[in-house]
Amino acid sequence: MTSTARSSQLALRIVKALVVLVFLGPILLALVSAFRPNGEIFKYSGTLNLHTFLPIPGTLGNFSAAAHEPQFIRQVLNTLLLALVQSSLTVVLALLAAFPLARMTFRGRGVIFYLLIATMFIPFEALAVPLFLIVKELGQLNSFWGLLLPWVAGPVAVFILRQAMADIPRSLDEAVMVDGGGVPRILRHAIIPNVWPAMVTVWLTTFIYVWDSFLWPLIIMSDPRRQLAQVGIVNLINPNEIDYGTLFAMSLLAAGPVVLIFLLLQRFYQQGVTATGLK
Amino acid sequence: MTTGTRRALALDRSDPPEAAGDMSGAADRELDGPAGRTLSRRRRSRRHRLRRPTNSVLWAFILLTPTLALIAVYKYGPIGAAVWASTRFFTVGGQAQQSVGIENFHTALADGDFRHSLLLTVGFALVKIPLQLGLGFGAALLLFRTSKVNSFLRTIMVIPAVTPIVIVGIVFLFLFDREIGLVNTLLHLVGVEKVGWLTNPDPAKVVIVAVSVWRDAGFTMLIYLAGLTAVPAEILEASRIDGCSGPQQVRRVVWPLLQRSTQLATVTTTIGAFQLFAPIFVMTRGGPQNATDVAAYHVYTQAFVFFNQGLANAMALVLVALLIVVTGIELYLLRARWEY
């Protein structure tokens, strides 16, 4: 009995080691390769020895090459700015919209809620082509607004915050009202102190979503100075001679911030998945 | 707003069904004891409601308008635009010409390449879903118990899901490189010849499936972990007392109870599979020989490489309609049959 228990323990450990290898391995390899001279990448990568996995001797040359790509640093900052603005604005808009849907009574509330929620189930990446026509008609091609406005009002965000608000006792609203407070003070004193975890969840998932976006900036943004980092990187891939060292250095700079923020706030990310099952 | 309309609103107000856990509702019911007390409480709370700012239609309007306006323009707008544009021809400069009826739909459905891209998309989803659900469910079972090692492993599995998809594409481009890729190097160890992963049709399909499953498996794991947390311990206990062995318990008890998680994971994976674009753009550009020309990529090239805006919109509508049908079928097949 003990020997089978021990061997099953061992099997579990092996499986867990495999998980680390398969899911962390590729990321570590890329990370390490960002510090290797290109010559070494090509010399050792087809072989299996210490040099395949460790950058000895290391170099920061790839990073200086990345920094010298004309618009790259600017594009990373564009991405950061858009992600910060969009996720913060999404939280504010969703908070405002969720309040009447969760806690006020007026005619048409149900219809409005369903019209909002229905858009959760439409695949908008698949509808990028007609969305392009709308944004073009509004004169927002090649602009920050064209990147921001189509996605800033999120049905998922409204849904998550509405659920969170439904769990707060209504007596709290009444307590604020007895003190003579209106809607702004209810929001400030009764709602926000209670739904802030959901607000962080919405903020984080939106931030990750913006950082991941590719198709939309690719089709509406033609000015490289206003482009986002992900599109900028892909445009630098020369299929005939891929400069992996520089690409990995750029990837590290372009993925680092979002992964760091995820690591800091990851319990909120899990709550987002639990709340809706949507990214 | 006049007091009259406010009163009307207040009287008109029938309490909406409160969510479970709404404490004030529970308190109301508890107080519903002797008739006299109930009556006096009702009267008091009605007086309260007369002064409630939460009955103000004006406030609801103010709070909802920004979101509703954006949703109307950018969510419902594209649907209308797609219907309109799909009945037109466009010049290369993007000018719409007069209506051609449903000709674009004829062209789209008669186009062998488009039909191939739809089949490829469905096939891709059919391969991806079982792989990803298997991996996600397995990982959830493996890492369900709370421990330091397990929470570290959970984090590791979710990191690919939050890494920008483009970066993931670049990493896999390197891993599957014919000359310097680690995959071929490892295969060489066991005596397999170098494979041109991205230059041959079938291997390229394998790589695209691998990238996308690798990236999303952690996300599916989170869905199953949430489901597992909700399974009541008594059910597991009872099945163990009834003599269920470990694997039996997983197959006969846990898996069926996680029907809702499976439904959710299947539908989100399908929607993701139908929108697959970035890895194709980074790694294969639809090639070699159209082998990875999935529908989302095909629509993109029609619109922004060949500038057939009308045709591209018709194709996008066909794609969305197909997706709605497929997810509808999935929701029906996986409808929850258990409550707990």
Coordinates of C-alpha atoms in Angstrom, one line a residue:
Chain A
M1 CA 0.0 0.0 0.0
T2 CA 2.7 2.5 1.0
S3 CA 4.7 1.6 -2.1
T4 CA 1.8 2.3 -4.4
A5 CA 1.1 5.5 -2.6
R6 CA 4.7 6.4 -2.9
S7 CA 4.8 5.6 -6.6
S8 CA 1.7 7.6 -7.3
Q9 CA 3.2 10.5 -5.4
L10 CA 6.2 10.2 -7.7
A11 CA 4.0 10.1 -10.8
L12 CA 2.2 13.3 -9.6
R13 CA 5.6 15.0 -9.2
I14 CA 6.7 14.0 -12.7
V15 CA 3.5 15.3 -14.2
K16 CA 3.9 18.6 -12.3
A17 CA 7.5 18.9 -13.5
L18 CA 6.2 18.4 -17.0
V19 CA 3.7 21.2 -16.5
V20 CA 6.5 23.6 -15.6
L21 CA 8.6 22.4 -18.5
V22 CA 5.9 22.7 -21.1
F23 CA 4.2 26.0 -19.9
L24 CA 7.2 27.9 -18.5
G25 CA 9.9 26.4 -20.7
P26 CA 9.1 28.3 -23.9
I27 CA 8.8 31.6 -22.0
L28 CA 12.1 31.1 -20.2
L29 CA 13.8 30.2 -23.4
A30 CA 12.6 33.4 -25.0
L31 CA 13.6 35.4 -22.0
V32 CA 17.1 33.9 -21.9
S33 CA 17.5 34.4 -25.7
A34 CA 16.8 38.1 -25.3
F35 CA 20.2 38.3 -23.6
R36 CA 22.1 36.2 -26.2
P37 CA 24.0 37.6 -29.2
N38 CA 22.3 36.6 -32.4
G39 CA 25.4 34.7 -33.5
E40 CA 25.1 32.4 -30.4
I41 CA 21.4 31.8 -31.0
F42 CA 22.1 30.5 -34.5
K43 CA 25.3 28.7 -33.4
Y44 CA 23.9 26.8 -30.5
S45 CA 20.1 26.6 -30.8
G46 CA 20.2 23.6 -33.1
T47 CA 22.2 21.7 -30.5
L48 CA 21.6 20.6 -27.0
N49 CA 24.1 21.9 -24.4
L50 CA 24.5 24.5 -21.8
H51 CA 24.7 27.2 -24.4
T52 CA 21.2 26.3 -25.7
F53 CA 19.6 27.3 -22.5
L54 CA 22.0 29.9 -20.9
P55 CA 23.3 33.1 -22.3
I56 CA 27.0 32.7 -21.6
P57 CA 28.4 35.3 -22.2
G58 CA 25.3 37.5 -22.0
T59 CA 24.7 40.7 -23.8
L60 CA 22.4 43.7 -23.6
G61 CA 23.0 44.4 -27.3
N62 CA 19.6 43.2 -28.3
F63 CA 18.0 45.7 -26.0
S64 CA 20.0 48.6 -27.4
A65 CA 19.0 47.3 -30.9
A66 CA 15.4 47.3 -29.8
A67 CA 15.7 50.8 -28.4
H68 CA 17.1 52.0 -31.7
E69 CA 14.2 50.7 -33.7
P70 CA 12.8 54.1 -34.7
Q71 CA 9.3 54.0 -33.2
F72 CA 9.5 51.0 -30.8
I73 CA 9.8 52.7 -27.4
R74 CA 7.1 55.2 -28.5
Q75 CA 4.8 52.3 -29.4
V76 CA 5.3 50.6 -26.0
L77 CA 4.3 53.9 -24.4
N78 CA 1.3 54.2 -26.7
T79 CA 0.2 50.7 -25.6
L80 CA 0.7 51.6 -22.0
L81 CA -1.2 54.9 -22.3
L82 CA -4.1 53.2 -24.2
A83 CA -4.3 50.4 -21.7
L84 CA -4.3 52.7 -18.7
V85 CA -6.9 55.1 -20.2
Q86 CA -9.2 52.4 -21.6
S87 CA -9.2 50.1 -18.5
S88 CA -9.8 53.1 -16.1
L89 CA -12.5 54.5 -18.3
T90 CA -14.2 51.1 -18.7
V91 CA -14.4 50.8 -15.0
V92 CA -16.0 54.3 -14.6
L93 CA -18.5 53.8 -17.4
A94 CA -19.5 50.3 -16.2
L95 CA -19.8 51.5 -12.6
L96 CA -22.2 54.3 -13.7
A97 CA -24.2 52.0 -16.0
A98 CA -24.4 49.1 -13.5
F99 CA -25.8 51.3 -10.7
P100 CA -29.2 52.0 -12.3
L101 CA -29.4 48.5 -13.7
A102 CA -28.8 46.9 -10.3
R103 CA -30.4 49.3 -7.8
M104 CA -32.9 51.7 -9.5
T105 CA -36.3 51.1 -10.8
F106 CA -37.5 52.7 -14.0
R107 CA -39.4 51.6 -17.1
G108 CA -37.4 49.8 -19.7
R109 CA -34.7 48.6 -17.3
G110 CA -35.1 45.0 -18.4
V111 CA -35.0 45.8 -22.1
I112 CA -31.9 48.0 -21.7
F113 CA -30.1 45.3 -19.7
Y114 CA -30.8 42.6 -22.3
L115 CA -29.8 44.8 -25.2
L116 CA -26.5 45.4 -23.4
I117 CA -25.9 41.8 -22.4
A118 CA -26.7 40.5 -25.8
T119 CA -23.6 42.1 -27.2
M120 CA -21.5 39.9 -25.0
F121 CA -22.3 37.0 -27.3
I122 CA -21.4 38.7 -30.6
P123 CA -17.9 37.9 -31.8
F124 CA -16.6 41.4 -32.5
E125 CA -13.2 40.4 -33.8
A126 CA -15.2 38.6 -36.6
L127 CA -17.1 41.9 -37.2
A128 CA -13.9 44.0 -37.4
V129 CA -14.5 44.6 -41.1
P130 CA -17.9 46.4 -40.7
L131 CA -16.6 48.1 -37.5
F132 CA -13.8 49.5 -39.7
L133 CA -16.5 51.1 -41.9
I134 CA -18.2 52.7 -38.9
V135 CA -15.0 54.1 -37.5
K136 CA -13.9 55.3 -41.0
E137 CA -17.3 57.1 -41.4
L138 CA -16.8 58.8 -38.0
G139 CA -13.3 60.0 -39.1
Q140 CA -11.6 58.1 -36.4
L141 CA -9.2 56.1 -38.5
N142 CA -5.6 56.5 -37.5
S143 CA -6.4 58.1 -34.2
F144 CA -6.3 57.3 -30.5
W145 CA -10.1 57.6 -30.4
G146 CA -10.5 55.0 -33.1
L147 CA -8.5 52.6 -30.9
L148 CA -10.3 53.5 -27.7
L149 CA -14.0 54.3 -28.3
P150 CA -15.2 51.1 -30.0
W151 CA -14.2 48.9 -27.0
V152 CA -14.4 51.2 -24.0
A153 CA -18.0 50.4 -23.1
G154 CA -17.9 46.8 -22.1
P155 CA -21.0 44.7 -21.6
V156 CA -18.9 42.2 -19.6
A157 CA -17.7 45.0 -17.3
V158 CA -21.3 46.2 -16.7
F159 CA -22.4 42.6 -16.1
I160 CA -19.6 41.9 -13.5
L161 CA -20.3 45.2 -11.6
R162 CA -24.0 44.7 -11.7
Q163 CA -23.7 41.3 -10.1
A164 CA -21.3 42.7 -7.4
M165 CA -23.8 45.5 -6.7
A166 CA -26.7 43.2 -6.3
D167 CA -25.0 41.6 -3.4
I168 CA -24.8 44.8 -1.3
P169 CA -27.7 45.3 1.2
R170 CA -30.1 48.0 0.1
S171 CA -30.3 49.3 3.6
L172 CA -26.9 50.9 2.9
D173 CA -28.3 53.1 0.2
E174 CA -31.1 54.0 2.5
A175 CA -28.7 54.9 5.3
V176 CA -27.0 57.3 2.9
M177 CA -30.3 58.8 1.8
V178 CA -31.5 59.3 5.3
D179 CA -28.4 61.5 5.7
G180 CA -29.7 63.5 2.7
G181 CA -27.3 62.0 0.1
G182 CA -28.2 61.6 -3.6
V183 CA -26.9 59.2 -6.2
P184 CA -23.3 60.5 -6.2
R185 CA -23.0 60.0 -2.4
I186 CA -24.6 56.6 -2.6
L187 CA -22.0 55.6 -5.1
R188 CA -19.2 57.0 -3.1
H189 CA -20.2 55.8 0.4
A190 CA -22.3 52.7 -0.2
I191 CA -21.3 51.2 -3.5
I192 CA -17.6 51.8 -4.3
P193 CA -16.3 50.7 -0.8
N194 CA -18.1 47.4 -1.4
V195 CA -17.6 46.7 -5.1
W196 CA -13.9 47.7 -5.4
P197 CA -12.7 44.1 -5.8
A198 CA -15.0 43.8 -8.8
M199 CA -13.7 47.1 -10.1
V200 CA -10.1 45.9 -9.9
T201 CA -11.2 42.7 -11.7
V202 CA -12.7 44.7 -14.5
W203 CA -9.7 47.1 -14.7
L204 CA -7.2 44.2 -14.8
T205 CA -9.1 42.1 -17.4
T206 CA -9.5 45.2 -19.6
F207 CA -5.8 46.1 -19.2
I208 CA -4.8 42.6 -20.3
Y209 CA -7.3 42.7 -23.2
V210 CA -6.0 46.0 -24.5
W211 CA -2.4 44.8 -24.3
D212 CA -3.3 41.7 -26.3
S213 CA -5.2 43.5 -29.1
F214 CA -3.7 43.1 -32.5
L215 CA -6.2 42.9 -35.4
W216 CA -7.9 46.2 -34.6
P217 CA -4.8 48.4 -34.3
L218 CA -3.4 46.6 -37.4
I219 CA -6.3 47.6 -39.6
I220 CA -7.1 51.1 -38.4
M221 CA -3.6 52.5 -37.5
S222 CA -1.3 53.3 -40.4
D223 CA 0.9 55.9 -38.8
P224 CA 3.8 54.0 -37.1
R225 CA 4.2 56.8 -34.6
R226 CA 0.8 56.1 -33.2
Q227 CA 0.9 52.3 -33.6
L228 CA 0.8 49.9 -30.7
A229 CA 3.8 47.7 -29.7
Q230 CA 2.4 44.3 -30.8
V231 CA 1.8 45.5 -34.3
G232 CA 5.1 47.3 -34.4
I233 CA 7.0 44.1 -33.5
V234 CA 5.2 42.0 -36.1
N235 CA 6.0 44.5 -38.8
L236 CA 9.7 44.1 -38.0
I237 CA 9.7 40.3 -38.7
N238 CA 11.6 39.7 -41.9
P239 CA 10.6 36.2 -42.8
N240 CA 13.8 35.6 -44.8
E241 CA 16.1 36.5 -42.0
I242 CA 14.5 36.6 -38.6
D243 CA 16.5 38.6 -36.0
Y244 CA 15.4 36.6 -33.0
G245 CA 17.7 38.3 -30.5
T246 CA 16.2 41.8 -31.1
L247 CA 12.7 40.3 -31.4
F248 CA 12.9 38.7 -28.0
A249 CA 14.3 41.8 -26.4
M250 CA 11.4 43.7 -27.9
S251 CA 9.0 41.0 -26.8
L252 CA 10.3 41.2 -23.3
L253 CA 9.7 45.0 -23.2
A254 CA 6.3 44.6 -24.8
A255 CA 5.0 41.8 -22.7
G256 CA 6.8 42.5 -19.4
P257 CA 4.4 45.2 -18.1
V258 CA 1.2 43.2 -18.6
V259 CA 2.7 40.0 -17.1
L260 CA 4.0 41.9 -14.1
I261 CA 0.6 43.6 -13.5
F262 CA -1.1 40.2 -13.8
L263 CA 1.3 38.7 -11.3
L264 CA 0.6 41.5 -8.8
L265 CA -3.2 41.3 -9.2
Q266 CA -3.7 37.7 -10.2
R267 CA -6.4 36.8 -7.6
F268 CA -8.6 39.4 -9.2
Y269 CA -8.1 37.8 -12.6
Q270 CA -9.3 34.5 -11.2
Q271 CA -12.4 36.2 -9.8
G272 CA -13.1 37.6 -13.2
V273 CA -13.1 34.1 -14.8
T274 CA -15.3 32.8 -12.0
A275 CA -17.7 35.7 -12.4
T276 CA -18.4 35.3 -16.1
G277 CA -16.1 32.7 -17.6
L278 CA -15.1 35.4 -20.0
K279 CA -11.6 36.8 -20.4
Chain B
M1 CA -39.5 66.1 -11.6
T2 CA -42.8 66.8 -9.8
T3 CA -43.8 65.1 -6.6
G4 CA -46.7 63.7 -8.4
T5 CA -44.7 61.6 -10.9
R6 CA -42.4 60.6 -8.1
R7 CA -45.3 59.3 -6.1
A8 CA -46.6 57.5 -9.2
L9 CA -43.2 55.9 -9.7
A10 CA -42.9 54.9 -6.1
L11 CA -46.4 53.3 -6.1
D12 CA -45.8 51.7 -9.5
R13 CA -42.6 50.2 -8.2
S14 CA -42.9 46.5 -7.8
D15 CA -39.9 45.2 -6.1
P16 CA -37.6 43.5 -8.6
P17 CA -36.5 40.0 -7.6
E18 CA -33.6 40.5 -5.3
A19 CA -30.4 38.6 -5.8
A20 CA -29.7 35.9 -3.2
G21 CA -27.7 37.4 -0.4
D22 CA -29.5 40.8 -0.5
M23 CA -29.8 41.3 3.2
S24 CA -32.5 43.9 3.3
G25 CA -34.9 41.6 1.5
A26 CA -34.2 38.9 4.0
A27 CA -34.8 41.3 6.9
D28 CA -38.2 42.3 5.3
R29 CA -39.4 38.8 5.3
E30 CA -38.3 38.2 8.9
L31 CA -40.3 41.1 10.0
D32 CA -43.4 39.8 8.2
G33 CA -44.8 38.4 11.5
P34 CA -47.9 39.8 13.1
A35 CA -50.2 41.6 10.6
G36 CA -50.1 44.9 12.4
R37 CA -46.3 45.1 12.4
T38 CA -46.1 44.3 8.7
L39 CA -48.6 47.0 7.9
S40 CA -46.9 49.7 9.9
R41 CA -43.5 48.8 8.4
R42 CA -44.9 48.9 4.8
R43 CA -46.3 52.4 5.5
R44 CA -43.0 53.6 6.8
S45 CA -41.0 52.2 4.0
R46 CA -43.4 53.7 1.4
R47 CA -42.8 57.1 3.0
H48 CA -39.1 56.4 2.5
R49 CA -39.4 55.6 -1.1
L50 CA -41.1 58.9 -1.8
R51 CA -37.7 60.6 -1.1
R52 CA -35.6 58.0 -2.8
P53 CA -33.2 59.4 -5.4
T54 CA -33.0 55.8 -6.7
N55 CA -36.4 56.3 -8.3
S56 CA -35.2 59.2 -10.4
V57 CA -35.5 58.5 -14.1
L58 CA -33.3 61.5 -14.7
W59 CA -30.4 59.9 -12.8
A60 CA -30.9 56.6 -14.5
F61 CA -30.8 58.4 -17.9
I62 CA -27.6 60.3 -17.0
L63 CA -25.8 57.3 -15.7
L64 CA -26.7 55.0 -18.6
T65 CA -26.4 57.4 -21.6
P66 CA -22.6 57.2 -22.2
T67 CA -22.6 53.4 -22.2
L68 CA -25.7 53.0 -24.2
A69 CA -24.6 55.6 -26.8
L70 CA -21.2 53.8 -27.3
I71 CA -22.9 50.4 -27.5
A72 CA -25.4 51.6 -30.0
V73 CA -22.7 53.1 -32.3
Y74 CA -19.9 50.5 -31.9
K75 CA -21.7 47.3 -31.2
Y76 CA -25.1 47.5 -33.0
G77 CA -23.6 49.8 -35.6
P78 CA -21.3 47.2 -37.1
I79 CA -24.1 44.7 -37.5
G80 CA -26.1 47.2 -39.5
A81 CA -23.1 48.3 -41.4
A82 CA -22.3 44.6 -42.3
V83 CA -25.8 44.1 -43.6
W84 CA -25.6 47.3 -45.6
A85 CA -22.1 46.8 -47.0
S86 CA -22.7 43.1 -47.9
T87 CA -25.2 44.2 -50.6
R88 CA -22.7 46.6 -52.3
F89 CA -19.7 46.6 -54.4
F90 CA -16.9 48.9 -53.3
T91 CA -14.2 50.6 -55.4
V92 CA -10.6 49.9 -54.4
G93 CA -10.6 53.3 -52.8
G94 CA -13.4 52.2 -50.5
Q95 CA -16.3 54.0 -52.1
A96 CA -19.6 52.1 -51.9
Q97 CA -21.5 51.7 -55.2
Q98 CA -25.2 50.9 -55.8
S99 CA -26.8 47.9 -54.3
V100 CA -26.2 44.5 -55.9
G101 CA -28.6 42.6 -53.8
I102 CA -27.3 39.2 -52.5
E103 CA -24.7 38.8 -55.2
N104 CA -21.8 39.0 -52.6
F105 CA -23.3 36.1 -50.7
H106 CA -23.5 34.1 -53.9
T107 CA -19.9 34.9 -54.7
A108 CA -18.8 34.1 -51.1
L109 CA -20.6 30.7 -51.0
A110 CA -19.4 29.8 -54.5
D111 CA -15.8 30.6 -53.6
G112 CA -14.0 27.3 -52.9
D113 CA -11.3 29.1 -50.9
F114 CA -13.9 30.6 -48.6
R115 CA -15.7 27.3 -48.1
H116 CA -12.3 25.7 -47.4
S117 CA -11.6 28.4 -44.8
L118 CA -14.9 27.7 -43.0
L119 CA -14.3 24.0 -43.0
L120 CA -10.8 24.6 -41.7
T121 CA -12.1 26.8 -38.9
V122 CA -14.7 24.2 -37.8
G123 CA -12.1 21.5 -38.0
F124 CA -9.7 23.6 -36.0
A125 CA -12.3 24.1 -33.3
L126 CA -13.1 20.4 -33.3
V127 CA -9.5 19.5 -32.6
K128 CA -8.8 22.3 -30.2
I129 CA -11.8 21.8 -27.9
P130 CA -11.2 18.3 -26.7
L131 CA -7.4 18.9 -26.3
Q132 CA -8.0 22.1 -24.4
L133 CA -10.8 20.7 -22.2
G134 CA -8.8 17.6 -21.4
L135 CA -5.7 19.6 -20.5
G136 CA -7.7 22.2 -18.5
F137 CA -9.7 19.6 -16.6
G138 CA -6.6 17.5 -16.0
A139 CA -4.7 20.5 -14.7
A140 CA -7.6 21.6 -12.5
L141 CA -7.7 18.1 -10.9
L142 CA -3.9 18.0 -10.5
L143 CA -3.7 21.5 -8.9
F144 CA -7.0 21.6 -7.0
R145 CA -5.6 21.1 -3.6
T146 CA -4.3 24.3 -2.1
S147 CA -0.5 24.3 -1.6
K148 CA 2.4 26.6 -2.4
V149 CA 3.6 24.4 -5.2
N150 CA 0.1 24.2 -6.7
S151 CA -0.6 27.9 -6.7
F152 CA 2.8 28.4 -8.3
L153 CA 1.9 25.9 -11.0
R154 CA -1.5 27.5 -11.5
T155 CA 0.2 30.9 -12.1
I156 CA 2.6 29.3 -14.6
M157 CA -0.3 27.8 -16.5
V158 CA -2.1 31.2 -16.7
I159 CA 0.9 33.3 -17.7
P160 CA 0.6 32.2 -21.4
A161 CA -3.1 33.3 -21.4
V162 CA -2.1 36.9 -20.4
T163 CA 1.0 37.1 -22.5
P164 CA 0.1 39.1 -25.7
I165 CA -0.8 36.5 -28.4
V166 CA 1.7 38.1 -30.9
I167 CA 4.6 37.5 -28.5
V168 CA 3.4 33.9 -28.0
G169 CA 3.5 33.6 -31.8
I170 CA 7.1 34.8 -32.0
V171 CA 8.2 32.4 -29.3
F172 CA 6.6 29.5 -31.2
L173 CA 8.1 30.7 -34.4
F174 CA 11.5 30.1 -32.7
L175 CA 10.6 26.8 -31.1
F176 CA 9.4 25.4 -34.4
D177 CA 12.1 26.8 -36.6
R178 CA 13.4 24.1 -39.0
E179 CA 17.1 24.8 -38.4
I180 CA 17.4 26.2 -34.9
G181 CA 14.1 25.3 -33.2
L182 CA 14.2 23.4 -30.0
V183 CA 11.4 21.0 -31.2
N184 CA 13.5 19.7 -34.1
T185 CA 16.5 19.5 -31.8
L186 CA 14.6 17.3 -29.3
L187 CA 13.2 15.2 -32.1
H188 CA 16.6 14.7 -33.5
L189 CA 17.6 13.1 -30.1
V190 CA 15.1 10.3 -30.8
G191 CA 16.2 10.0 -34.4
V192 CA 13.5 11.9 -36.2
E193 CA 14.5 13.9 -39.3
K194 CA 14.2 17.7 -39.3
V195 CA 10.6 18.7 -40.0
G196 CA 9.8 21.9 -41.9
W197 CA 7.0 22.7 -39.4
L198 CA 5.9 26.0 -41.0
T199 CA 6.7 25.2 -44.6
N200 CA 4.6 22.0 -45.0
P201 CA 0.7 22.1 -44.9
D202 CA 0.0 19.4 -42.2
P203 CA 2.8 20.3 -39.8
A204 CA 1.8 23.9 -40.0
K205 CA -1.8 23.0 -38.9
V206 CA -0.3 21.1 -36.0
V207 CA 1.8 24.1 -34.9
I208 CA -1.3 26.4 -35.1
V209 CA -3.3 24.0 -32.9
A210 CA -0.4 23.6 -30.5
V211 CA 0.1 27.4 -30.1
S212 CA -3.5 28.0 -29.5
V213 CA -4.1 25.1 -27.0
W214 CA -0.9 26.0 -25.2
R215 CA -2.0 29.6 -24.8
D216 CA -5.6 28.9 -23.6
A217 CA -5.2 25.8 -21.5
G218 CA -4.6 27.8 -18.3
F219 CA -7.8 29.7 -18.9
T220 CA -9.8 26.6 -19.2
M221 CA -8.2 25.3 -16.1
L222 CA -9.4 28.4 -14.2
I223 CA -13.0 27.7 -15.4
Y224 CA -12.7 24.1 -14.1
L225 CA -11.1 25.1 -10.8
A226 CA -14.0 27.5 -10.2
G227 CA -16.4 24.6 -10.9
L228 CA -14.5 22.2 -8.7
T229 CA -14.6 24.6 -5.8
A230 CA -18.4 24.7 -6.1
V231 CA -18.8 20.9 -5.9
P232 CA -20.1 20.1 -2.4
A233 CA -17.8 18.0 -0.3
E234 CA -20.6 15.8 0.9
I235 CA -21.2 14.5 -2.6
L236 CA -17.6 13.4 -2.9
E237 CA -17.7 12.0 0.6
A238 CA -20.9 10.0 -0.2
S239 CA -19.5 8.5 -3.4
R240 CA -16.3 7.5 -1.5
I241 CA -18.4 5.8 1.1
D242 CA -20.3 4.0 -1.7
G243 CA -17.0 2.5 -2.7
C244 CA -16.0 4.8 -5.6
S245 CA -12.3 4.5 -6.5
G246 CA -10.4 7.7 -7.4
P247 CA -10.6 7.4 -11.3
Q248 CA -14.2 6.2 -11.0
Q249 CA -15.1 9.2 -8.9
V250 CA -13.6 11.6 -11.4
R251 CA -15.3 9.9 -14.3
R252 CA -18.7 9.2 -12.8
V253 CA -19.2 11.9 -10.2
V254 CA -16.9 14.9 -10.7
W255 CA -17.0 15.2 -14.5
P256 CA -20.8 15.1 -14.8
L257 CA -21.1 17.6 -12.0
L258 CA -18.9 20.0 -13.9
Q259 CA -21.3 20.1 -16.9
R260 CA -21.7 23.9 -16.5
S261 CA -18.0 24.4 -16.6
T262 CA -17.7 22.2 -19.6
Q263 CA -20.4 24.1 -21.4
L264 CA -18.8 27.5 -20.6
A265 CA -15.3 26.2 -21.6
T266 CA -16.6 24.8 -24.9
V267 CA -18.5 27.9 -25.9
T268 CA -15.7 30.3 -25.0
T269 CA -13.1 28.1 -26.8
T270 CA -15.4 27.9 -29.9
I271 CA -15.8 31.7 -30.0
G272 CA -12.0 32.0 -29.7
A273 CA -11.3 29.4 -32.4
F274 CA -13.6 31.2 -34.8
Q275 CA -11.7 34.5 -34.3
L276 CA -8.2 33.0 -34.6
F277 CA -6.2 35.5 -36.3
A278 CA -2.9 36.8 -34.8
P279 CA -0.9 33.5 -34.7
I280 CA -1.8 32.9 -38.4
F281 CA -0.7 36.5 -39.2
V282 CA 2.6 36.1 -37.3
M283 CA 3.5 32.5 -38.2
T284 CA 2.0 31.4 -41.5
R285 CA 0.0 34.2 -43.2
G286 CA -2.5 31.5 -44.2
G287 CA 0.0 29.3 -45.9
P288 CA 1.6 27.0 -46.8
Q289 CA -0.8 26.3 -49.7
N290 CA -3.8 27.8 -47.9
A291 CA -3.3 25.1 -45.2
T292 CA -3.9 27.6 -42.3
D293 CA -6.2 30.1 -44.2
V294 CA -8.8 30.1 -41.4
A295 CA -12.0 32.1 -42.0
A296 CA -11.1 35.2 -39.9
Y297 CA -7.8 35.5 -41.8
H298 CA -9.6 34.9 -45.1
V299 CA -12.1 37.7 -44.4
Y300 CA -9.2 40.0 -43.4
T301 CA -7.3 39.4 -46.6
Q302 CA -10.5 40.0 -48.7
A303 CA -11.1 43.3 -46.9
F304 CA -7.6 44.7 -46.5
V305 CA -5.4 43.0 -49.0
F306 CA -7.8 42.7 -52.0
F307 CA -10.1 45.6 -50.9
N308 CA -13.3 43.6 -51.6
Q309 CA -15.2 45.3 -48.8
G310 CA -18.6 44.2 -49.9
L311 CA -17.6 40.6 -50.3
A312 CA -15.6 40.6 -47.0
N313 CA -18.7 41.9 -45.1
A314 CA -20.8 39.2 -46.6
M315 CA -18.2 36.6 -45.6
A316 CA -18.1 38.1 -42.0
L317 CA -21.8 37.7 -41.7
V318 CA -21.7 34.1 -42.9
L319 CA -18.9 33.5 -40.4
V320 CA -20.9 35.0 -37.5
A321 CA -24.1 33.2 -38.5
L322 CA -22.1 29.9 -38.6
L323 CA -20.7 30.7 -35.1
I324 CA -24.1 31.4 -33.7
V325 CA -25.4 28.1 -35.1
V326 CA -22.4 26.1 -33.7
T327 CA -22.6 27.7 -30.2
G328 CA -26.3 27.2 -30.2
I329 CA -25.8 23.5 -30.9
E330 CA -23.2 23.3 -28.2
L331 CA -25.4 25.0 -25.7
Y332 CA -28.2 22.5 -26.5
L333 CA -26.0 19.4 -26.4
L334 CA -24.3 20.5 -23.2
R335 CA -27.4 21.9 -21.4
A336 CA -27.1 21.4 -17.7
R337 CA -29.1 18.4 -16.4
W338 CA -28.1 18.6 -12.8
E339 CA -28.6 21.1 -10.1
Y340 CA -26.6 21.1 -6.9

